[in-house]
mmCIF file with all atom_site columns, C-alpha atoms in Angstrom:
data_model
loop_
_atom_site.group_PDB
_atom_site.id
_atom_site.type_symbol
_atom_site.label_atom_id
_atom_site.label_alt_id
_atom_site.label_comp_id
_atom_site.label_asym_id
_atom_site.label_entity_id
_atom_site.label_seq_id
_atom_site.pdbx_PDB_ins_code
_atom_site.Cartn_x
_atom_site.Cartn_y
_atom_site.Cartn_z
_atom_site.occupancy
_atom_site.B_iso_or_equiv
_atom_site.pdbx_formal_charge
_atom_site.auth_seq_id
_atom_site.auth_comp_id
_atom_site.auth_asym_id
_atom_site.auth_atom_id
_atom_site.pdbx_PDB_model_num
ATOM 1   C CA . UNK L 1 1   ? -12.359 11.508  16.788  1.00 60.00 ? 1   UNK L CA 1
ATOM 2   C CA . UNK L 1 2   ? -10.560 10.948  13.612  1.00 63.00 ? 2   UNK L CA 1
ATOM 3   C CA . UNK L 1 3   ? -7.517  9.747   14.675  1.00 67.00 ? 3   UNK L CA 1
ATOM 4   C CA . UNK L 1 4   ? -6.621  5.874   16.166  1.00 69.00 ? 4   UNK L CA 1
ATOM 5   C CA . UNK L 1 5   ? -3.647  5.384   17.817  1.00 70.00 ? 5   UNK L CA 1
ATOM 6   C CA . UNK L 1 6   ? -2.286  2.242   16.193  1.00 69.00 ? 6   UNK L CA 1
ATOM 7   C CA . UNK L 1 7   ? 0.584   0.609   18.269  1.00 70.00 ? 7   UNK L CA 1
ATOM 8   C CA . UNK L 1 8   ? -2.341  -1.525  20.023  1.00 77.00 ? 8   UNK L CA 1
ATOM 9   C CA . UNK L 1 9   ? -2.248  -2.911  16.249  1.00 75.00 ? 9   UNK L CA 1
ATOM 10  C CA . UNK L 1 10  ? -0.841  -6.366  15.609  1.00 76.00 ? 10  UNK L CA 1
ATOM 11  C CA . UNK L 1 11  ? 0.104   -8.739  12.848  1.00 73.00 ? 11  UNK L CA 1
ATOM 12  C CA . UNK L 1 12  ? -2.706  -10.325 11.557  1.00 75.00 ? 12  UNK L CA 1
ATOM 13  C CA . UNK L 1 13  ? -5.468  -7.711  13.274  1.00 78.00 ? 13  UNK L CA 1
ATOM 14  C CA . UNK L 1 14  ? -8.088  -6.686  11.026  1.00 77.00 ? 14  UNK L CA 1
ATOM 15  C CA . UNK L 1 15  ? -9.456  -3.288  10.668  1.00 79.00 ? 15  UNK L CA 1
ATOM 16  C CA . UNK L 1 16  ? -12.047 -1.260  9.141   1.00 78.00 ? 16  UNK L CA 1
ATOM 17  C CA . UNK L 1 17  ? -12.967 2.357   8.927   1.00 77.00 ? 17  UNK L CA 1
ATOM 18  C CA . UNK L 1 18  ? -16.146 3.363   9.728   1.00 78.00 ? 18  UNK L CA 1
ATOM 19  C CA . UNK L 1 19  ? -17.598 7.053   9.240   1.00 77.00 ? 19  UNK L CA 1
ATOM 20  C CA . UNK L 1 20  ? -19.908 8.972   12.314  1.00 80.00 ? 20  UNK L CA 1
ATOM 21  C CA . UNK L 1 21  ? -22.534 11.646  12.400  1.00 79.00 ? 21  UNK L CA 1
ATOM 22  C CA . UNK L 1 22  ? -22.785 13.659  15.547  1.00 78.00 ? 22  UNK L CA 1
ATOM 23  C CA . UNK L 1 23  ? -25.953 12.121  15.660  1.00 81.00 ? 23  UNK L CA 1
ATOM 24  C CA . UNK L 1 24  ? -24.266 8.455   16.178  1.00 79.00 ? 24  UNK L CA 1
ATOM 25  C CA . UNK L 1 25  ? -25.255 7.092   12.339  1.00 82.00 ? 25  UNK L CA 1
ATOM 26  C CA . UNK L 1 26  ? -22.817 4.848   11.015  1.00 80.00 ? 26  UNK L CA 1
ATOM 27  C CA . UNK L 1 27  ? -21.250 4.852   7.539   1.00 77.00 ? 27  UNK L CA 1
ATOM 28  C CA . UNK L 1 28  ? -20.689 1.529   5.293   1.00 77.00 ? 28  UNK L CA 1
ATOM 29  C CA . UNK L 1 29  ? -17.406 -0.090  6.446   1.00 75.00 ? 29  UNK L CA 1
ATOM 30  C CA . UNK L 1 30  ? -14.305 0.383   4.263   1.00 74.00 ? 30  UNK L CA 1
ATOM 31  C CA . UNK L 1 31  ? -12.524 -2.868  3.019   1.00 69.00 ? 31  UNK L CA 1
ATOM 32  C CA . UNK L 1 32  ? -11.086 -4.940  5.959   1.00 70.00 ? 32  UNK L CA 1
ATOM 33  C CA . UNK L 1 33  ? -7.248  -4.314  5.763   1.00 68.00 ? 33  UNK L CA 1
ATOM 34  C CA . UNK L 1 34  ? -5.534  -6.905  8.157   1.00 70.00 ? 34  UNK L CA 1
ATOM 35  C CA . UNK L 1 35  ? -2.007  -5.608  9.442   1.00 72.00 ? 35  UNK L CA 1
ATOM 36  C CA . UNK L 1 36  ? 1.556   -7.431  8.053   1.00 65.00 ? 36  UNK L CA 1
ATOM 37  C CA . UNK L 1 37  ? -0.128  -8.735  5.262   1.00 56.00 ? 37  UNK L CA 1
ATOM 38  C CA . UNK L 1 38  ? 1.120   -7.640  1.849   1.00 49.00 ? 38  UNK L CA 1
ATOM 39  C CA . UNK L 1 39  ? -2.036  -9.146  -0.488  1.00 44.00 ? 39  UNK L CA 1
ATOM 40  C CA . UNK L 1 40  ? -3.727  -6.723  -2.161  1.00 41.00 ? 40  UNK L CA 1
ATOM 41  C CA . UNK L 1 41  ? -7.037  -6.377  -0.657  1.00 37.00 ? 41  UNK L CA 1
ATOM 42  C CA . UNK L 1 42  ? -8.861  -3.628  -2.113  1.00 39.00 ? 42  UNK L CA 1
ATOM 43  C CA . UNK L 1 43  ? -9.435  -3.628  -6.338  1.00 38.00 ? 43  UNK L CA 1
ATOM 44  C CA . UNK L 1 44  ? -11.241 -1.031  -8.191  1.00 41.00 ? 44  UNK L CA 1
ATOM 45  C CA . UNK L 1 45  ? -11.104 -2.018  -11.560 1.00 40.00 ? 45  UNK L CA 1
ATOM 46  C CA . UNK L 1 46  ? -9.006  -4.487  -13.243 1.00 34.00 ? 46  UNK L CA 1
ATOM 47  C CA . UNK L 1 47  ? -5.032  -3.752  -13.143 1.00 52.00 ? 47  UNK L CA 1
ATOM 48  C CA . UNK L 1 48  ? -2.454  -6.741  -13.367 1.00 64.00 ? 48  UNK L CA 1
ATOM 49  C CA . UNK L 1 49  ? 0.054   -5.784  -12.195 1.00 71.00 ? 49  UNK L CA 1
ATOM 50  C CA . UNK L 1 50  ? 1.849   -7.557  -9.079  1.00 74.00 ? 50  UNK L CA 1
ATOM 51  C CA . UNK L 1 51  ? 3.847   -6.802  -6.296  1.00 79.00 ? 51  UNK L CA 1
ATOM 52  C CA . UNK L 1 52  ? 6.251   -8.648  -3.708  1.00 83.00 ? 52  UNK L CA 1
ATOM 53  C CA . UNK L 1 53  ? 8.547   -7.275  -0.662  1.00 85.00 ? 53  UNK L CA 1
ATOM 54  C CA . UNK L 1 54  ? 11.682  -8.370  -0.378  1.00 87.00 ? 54  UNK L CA 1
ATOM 55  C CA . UNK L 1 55  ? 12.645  -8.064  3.720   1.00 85.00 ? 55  UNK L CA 1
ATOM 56  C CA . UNK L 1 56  ? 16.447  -9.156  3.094   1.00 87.00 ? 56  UNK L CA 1
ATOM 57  C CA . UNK L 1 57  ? 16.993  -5.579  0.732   1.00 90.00 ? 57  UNK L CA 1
ATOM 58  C CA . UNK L 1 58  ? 13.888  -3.657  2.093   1.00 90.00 ? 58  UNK L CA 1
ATOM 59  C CA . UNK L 1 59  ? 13.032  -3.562  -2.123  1.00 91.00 ? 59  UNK L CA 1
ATOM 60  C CA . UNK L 1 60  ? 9.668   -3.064  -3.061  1.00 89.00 ? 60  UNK L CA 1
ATOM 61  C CA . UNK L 1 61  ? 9.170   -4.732  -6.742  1.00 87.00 ? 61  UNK L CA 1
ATOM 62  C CA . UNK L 1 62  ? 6.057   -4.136  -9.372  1.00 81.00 ? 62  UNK L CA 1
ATOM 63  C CA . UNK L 1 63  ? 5.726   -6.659  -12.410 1.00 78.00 ? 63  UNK L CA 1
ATOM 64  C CA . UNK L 1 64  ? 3.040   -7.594  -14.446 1.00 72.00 ? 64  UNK L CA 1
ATOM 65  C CA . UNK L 1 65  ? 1.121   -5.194  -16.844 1.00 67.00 ? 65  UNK L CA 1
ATOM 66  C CA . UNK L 1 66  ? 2.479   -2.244  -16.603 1.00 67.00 ? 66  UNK L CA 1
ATOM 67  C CA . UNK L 1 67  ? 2.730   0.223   -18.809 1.00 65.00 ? 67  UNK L CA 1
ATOM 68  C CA . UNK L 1 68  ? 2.421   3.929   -18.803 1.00 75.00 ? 68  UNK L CA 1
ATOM 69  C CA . UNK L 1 69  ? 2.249   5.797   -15.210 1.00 81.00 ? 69  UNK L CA 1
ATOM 70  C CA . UNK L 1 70  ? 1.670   3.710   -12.121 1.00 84.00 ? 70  UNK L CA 1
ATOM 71  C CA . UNK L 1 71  ? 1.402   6.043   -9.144  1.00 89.00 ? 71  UNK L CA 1
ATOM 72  C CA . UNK L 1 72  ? 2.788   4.283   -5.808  1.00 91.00 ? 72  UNK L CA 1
ATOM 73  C CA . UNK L 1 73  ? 2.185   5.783   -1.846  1.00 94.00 ? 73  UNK L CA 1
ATOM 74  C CA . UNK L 1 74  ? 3.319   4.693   1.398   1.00 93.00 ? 74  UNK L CA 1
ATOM 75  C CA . UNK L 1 75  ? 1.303   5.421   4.314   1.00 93.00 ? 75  UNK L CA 1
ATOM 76  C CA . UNK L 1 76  ? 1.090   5.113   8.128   1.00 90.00 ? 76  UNK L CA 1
ATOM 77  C CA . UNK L 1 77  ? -1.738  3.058   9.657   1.00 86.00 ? 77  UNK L CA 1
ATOM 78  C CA . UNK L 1 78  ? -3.109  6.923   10.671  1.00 84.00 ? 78  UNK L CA 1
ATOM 79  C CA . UNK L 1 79  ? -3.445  7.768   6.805   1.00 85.00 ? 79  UNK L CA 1
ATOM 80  C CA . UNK L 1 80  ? -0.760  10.034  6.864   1.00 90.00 ? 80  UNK L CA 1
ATOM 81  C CA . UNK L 1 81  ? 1.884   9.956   3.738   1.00 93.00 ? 81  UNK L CA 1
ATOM 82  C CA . UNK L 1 82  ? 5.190   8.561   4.176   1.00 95.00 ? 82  UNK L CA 1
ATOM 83  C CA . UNK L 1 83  ? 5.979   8.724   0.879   1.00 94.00 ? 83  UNK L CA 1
ATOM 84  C CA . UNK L 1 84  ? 5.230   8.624   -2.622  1.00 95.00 ? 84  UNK L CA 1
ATOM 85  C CA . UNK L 1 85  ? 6.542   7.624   -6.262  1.00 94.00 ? 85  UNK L CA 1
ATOM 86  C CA . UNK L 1 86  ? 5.797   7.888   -9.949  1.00 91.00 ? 86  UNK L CA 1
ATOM 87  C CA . UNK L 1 87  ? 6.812   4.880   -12.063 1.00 86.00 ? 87  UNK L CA 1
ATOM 88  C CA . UNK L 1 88  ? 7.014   5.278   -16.046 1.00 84.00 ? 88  UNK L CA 1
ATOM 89  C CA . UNK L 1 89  ? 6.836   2.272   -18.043 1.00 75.00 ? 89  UNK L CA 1
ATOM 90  C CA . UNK L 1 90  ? 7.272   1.935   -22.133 1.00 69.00 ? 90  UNK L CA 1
ATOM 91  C CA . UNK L 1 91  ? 5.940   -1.491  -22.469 1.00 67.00 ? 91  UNK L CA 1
ATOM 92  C CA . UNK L 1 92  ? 3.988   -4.504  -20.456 1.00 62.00 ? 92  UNK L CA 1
ATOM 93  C CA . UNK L 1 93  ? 6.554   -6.441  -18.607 1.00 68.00 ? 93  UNK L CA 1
ATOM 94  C CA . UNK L 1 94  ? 8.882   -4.495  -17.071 1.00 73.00 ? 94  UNK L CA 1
ATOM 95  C CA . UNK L 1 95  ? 10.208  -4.145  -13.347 1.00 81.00 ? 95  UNK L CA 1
ATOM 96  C CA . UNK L 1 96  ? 10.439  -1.714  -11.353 1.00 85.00 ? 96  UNK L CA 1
ATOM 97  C CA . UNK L 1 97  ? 12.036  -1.222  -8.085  1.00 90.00 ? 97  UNK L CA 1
ATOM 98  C CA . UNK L 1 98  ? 11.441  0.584   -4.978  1.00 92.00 ? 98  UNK L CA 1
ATOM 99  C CA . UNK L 1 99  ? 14.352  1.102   -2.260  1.00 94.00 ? 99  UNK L CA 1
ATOM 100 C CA . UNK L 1 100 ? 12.365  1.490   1.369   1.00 93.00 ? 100 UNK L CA 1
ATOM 101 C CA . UNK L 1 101 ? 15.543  1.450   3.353   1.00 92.00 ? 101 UNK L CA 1
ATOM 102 C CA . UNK L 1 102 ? 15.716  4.330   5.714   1.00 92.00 ? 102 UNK L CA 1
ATOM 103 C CA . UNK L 1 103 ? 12.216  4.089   6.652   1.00 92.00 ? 103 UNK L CA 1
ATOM 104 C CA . UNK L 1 104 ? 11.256  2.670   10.453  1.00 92.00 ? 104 UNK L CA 1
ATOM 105 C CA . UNK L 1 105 ? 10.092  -1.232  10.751  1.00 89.00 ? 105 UNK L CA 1
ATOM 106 C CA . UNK L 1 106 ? 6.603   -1.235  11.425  1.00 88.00 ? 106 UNK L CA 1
ATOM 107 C CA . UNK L 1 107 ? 3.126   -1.940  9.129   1.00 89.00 ? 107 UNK L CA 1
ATOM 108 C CA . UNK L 1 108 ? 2.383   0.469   6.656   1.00 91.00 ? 108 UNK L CA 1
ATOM 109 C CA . UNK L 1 109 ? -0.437  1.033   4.039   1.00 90.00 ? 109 UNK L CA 1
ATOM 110 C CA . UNK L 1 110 ? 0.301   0.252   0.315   1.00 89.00 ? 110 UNK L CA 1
ATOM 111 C CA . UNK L 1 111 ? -1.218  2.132   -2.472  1.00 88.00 ? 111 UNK L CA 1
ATOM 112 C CA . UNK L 1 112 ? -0.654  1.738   -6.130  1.00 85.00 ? 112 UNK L CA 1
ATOM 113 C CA . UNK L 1 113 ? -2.918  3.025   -9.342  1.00 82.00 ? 113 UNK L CA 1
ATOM 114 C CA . UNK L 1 114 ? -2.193  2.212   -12.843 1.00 74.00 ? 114 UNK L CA 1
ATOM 115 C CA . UNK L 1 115 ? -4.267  2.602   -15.922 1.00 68.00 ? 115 UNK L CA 1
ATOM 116 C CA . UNK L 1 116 ? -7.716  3.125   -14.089 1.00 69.00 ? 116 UNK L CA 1
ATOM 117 C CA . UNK L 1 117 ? -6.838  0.039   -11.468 1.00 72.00 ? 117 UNK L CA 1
ATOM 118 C CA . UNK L 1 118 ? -6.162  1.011   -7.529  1.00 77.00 ? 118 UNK L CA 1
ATOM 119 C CA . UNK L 1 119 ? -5.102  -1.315  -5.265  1.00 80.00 ? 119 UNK L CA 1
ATOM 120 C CA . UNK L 1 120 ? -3.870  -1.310  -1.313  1.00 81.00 ? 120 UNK L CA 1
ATOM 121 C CA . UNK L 1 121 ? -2.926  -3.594  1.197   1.00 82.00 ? 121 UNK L CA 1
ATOM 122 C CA . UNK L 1 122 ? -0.437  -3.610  3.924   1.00 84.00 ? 122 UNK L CA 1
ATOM 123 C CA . UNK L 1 123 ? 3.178   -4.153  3.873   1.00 86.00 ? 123 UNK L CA 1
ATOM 124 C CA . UNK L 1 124 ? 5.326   -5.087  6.858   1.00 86.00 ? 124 UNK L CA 1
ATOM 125 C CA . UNK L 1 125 ? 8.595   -4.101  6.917   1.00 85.00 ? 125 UNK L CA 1
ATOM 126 C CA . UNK L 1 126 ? 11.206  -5.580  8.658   1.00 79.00 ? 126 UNK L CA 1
#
């Protein structure tokens, strides 16, 4: 099947994704993402630009090098979107701020791409 029901799922559980012929073959694994972390774990390329969560506002902030478009997405544990964001920066150094209030506590994946760089990881809300 391609779905997994995650509310078995705890903090600190680790999971990969693996891909399945009909025949039974196994794929490589996909990056271990452990659940209500919020370190990046997965880089492609070399981007560096930061992020923290701030549980007290439910603000997601991006520092670092950013500049130009840095495309942001939220997703459930599934791989379905929650929701997504473009950010537009004129120069290195700037914040920018996300509001996530409104959405459900839970774990959620964490996407972000800027200037050739992707990186995800988890982020717990709370």
């Amino acid at each position: 099947t391609n779905t997994y029901a995650t509310s078995s799922l705890a903090t600190g559980d680790v999971i990969t994704v693996r891909a399945a012929s009909e025949m039974g073959g196994l794929g490589a694994s996909s990056n271990a993402l452990t659940i209500g972390t919020t370190t990046s774990v997965s880089t492609q390329g070399l981007g560096p630009v930061r992020y923290g969560y701030d549980s007290k506002t439910r603000t997601l902030r991006f520092s670092g090098e950013l500049s130009g478009r840095m495309d942001v997405s939220l997703h459930r544990l599934d791989g379905s979107l929650v929701q997504e964001w473009t950010l537009e920066s004129d120069r290195p150094g700037n914040v920018h701020e996300i509001s996530l209030r409104g959405l459900a506590s839970g774990s959620y994946a964490l996407r972000y791409r800027n200037a050739g760089a992707m990186h995800s990881g988890t982020l717990d809300l709370r």
